[in-house]
XYZ file of C-alpha atoms in Angstrom:
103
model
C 291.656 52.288 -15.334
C 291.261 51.231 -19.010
C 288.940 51.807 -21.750
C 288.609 50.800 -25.187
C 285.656 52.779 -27.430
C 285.381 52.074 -31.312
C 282.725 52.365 -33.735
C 282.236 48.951 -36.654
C 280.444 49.217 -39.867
C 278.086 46.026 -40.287
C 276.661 47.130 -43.447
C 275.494 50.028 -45.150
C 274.032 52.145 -42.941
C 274.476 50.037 -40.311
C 277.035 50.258 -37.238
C 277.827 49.173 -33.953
C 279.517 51.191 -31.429
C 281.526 49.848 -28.521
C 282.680 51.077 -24.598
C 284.302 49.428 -22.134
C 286.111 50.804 -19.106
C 288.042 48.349 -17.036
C 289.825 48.580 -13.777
C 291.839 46.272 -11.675
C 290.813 44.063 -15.005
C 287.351 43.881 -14.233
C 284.559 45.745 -16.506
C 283.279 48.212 -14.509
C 281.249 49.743 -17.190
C 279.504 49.407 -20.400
C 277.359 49.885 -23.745
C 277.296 48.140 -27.097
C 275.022 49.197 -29.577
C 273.329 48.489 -32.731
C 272.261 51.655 -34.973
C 270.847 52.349 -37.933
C 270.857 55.376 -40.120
C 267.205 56.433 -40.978
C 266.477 59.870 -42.407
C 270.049 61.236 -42.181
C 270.327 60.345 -38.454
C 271.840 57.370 -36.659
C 268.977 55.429 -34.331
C 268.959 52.832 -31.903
C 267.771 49.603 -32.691
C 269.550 47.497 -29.424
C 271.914 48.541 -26.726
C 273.453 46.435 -24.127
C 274.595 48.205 -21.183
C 274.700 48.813 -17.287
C 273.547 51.819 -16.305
C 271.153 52.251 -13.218
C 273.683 49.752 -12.022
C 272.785 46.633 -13.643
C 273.210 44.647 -16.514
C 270.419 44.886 -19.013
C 269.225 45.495 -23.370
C 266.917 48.157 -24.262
C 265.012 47.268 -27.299
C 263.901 49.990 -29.773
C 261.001 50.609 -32.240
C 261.325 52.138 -35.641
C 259.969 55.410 -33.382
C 262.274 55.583 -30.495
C 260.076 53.305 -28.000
C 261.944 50.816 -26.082
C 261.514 47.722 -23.942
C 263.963 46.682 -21.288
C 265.189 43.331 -20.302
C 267.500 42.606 -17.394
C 270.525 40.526 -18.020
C 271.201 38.290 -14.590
C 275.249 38.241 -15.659
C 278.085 39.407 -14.588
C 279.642 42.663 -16.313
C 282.313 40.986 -18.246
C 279.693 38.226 -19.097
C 276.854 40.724 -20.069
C 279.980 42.757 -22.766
C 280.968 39.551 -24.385
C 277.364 38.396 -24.740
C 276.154 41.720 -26.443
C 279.618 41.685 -28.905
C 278.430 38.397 -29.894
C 274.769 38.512 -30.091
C 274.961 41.755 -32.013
C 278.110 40.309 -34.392
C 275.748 37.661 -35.379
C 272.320 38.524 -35.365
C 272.804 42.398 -36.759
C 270.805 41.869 -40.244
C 267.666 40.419 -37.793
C 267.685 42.817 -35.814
C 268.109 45.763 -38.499
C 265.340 43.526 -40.395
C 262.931 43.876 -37.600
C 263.139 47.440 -36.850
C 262.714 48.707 -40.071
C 259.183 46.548 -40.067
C 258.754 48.819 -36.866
C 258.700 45.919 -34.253
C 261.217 45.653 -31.198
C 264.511 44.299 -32.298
């Protein structure tokens, strides 16, 4: 079993935070998300991940309310899209949040 966990500044104030664990090579489990710092304390604004046992995002509100949306791909599919999607589209999503919408 391998994982990998590391933590990426975006911007000021801004992060994303990686985990992967691995075994046999395949992902077995994961989370990648996009946080903001607001009021001295880093929030959620998107996280991909698979707990309950599927692959899905949880969008988040300026106050902590969130909206999920499956993902119908595989593990290692579901990692690489989140890496990407938040790599790209960070400074939207941070945008959005702060305006208090879902990201």
């Amino acid at each position: 079993m391998s994982e990998k966990t590391y933590t990426r500044d975006l911007g000021e104030g801004v992060r994303k935070r990686h985990y992967h664990r691995t075994e046999k090579g395949k992902v077995i489990d994961f989370v990648v998300q996009l946080e903001v710092i607001l009021e001295g304390k880093w929030k959620p604004v998107i996280r991909y991940d698979c707990s309950h046992n599927f692959a899905h995002i949880d969008r988040y509100n300026i106050r902590g309310e969130k909206v999920k949306e499956d993902i119908y791909l595989t593990y290692e599919d579901s990692l690489t899209l989140a890496d990407e999607d938040i790599n790209i589209n960070w400074e939207y999503y941070k945008e959005k949040f702060l305006k208090g919408e879902y990201s």
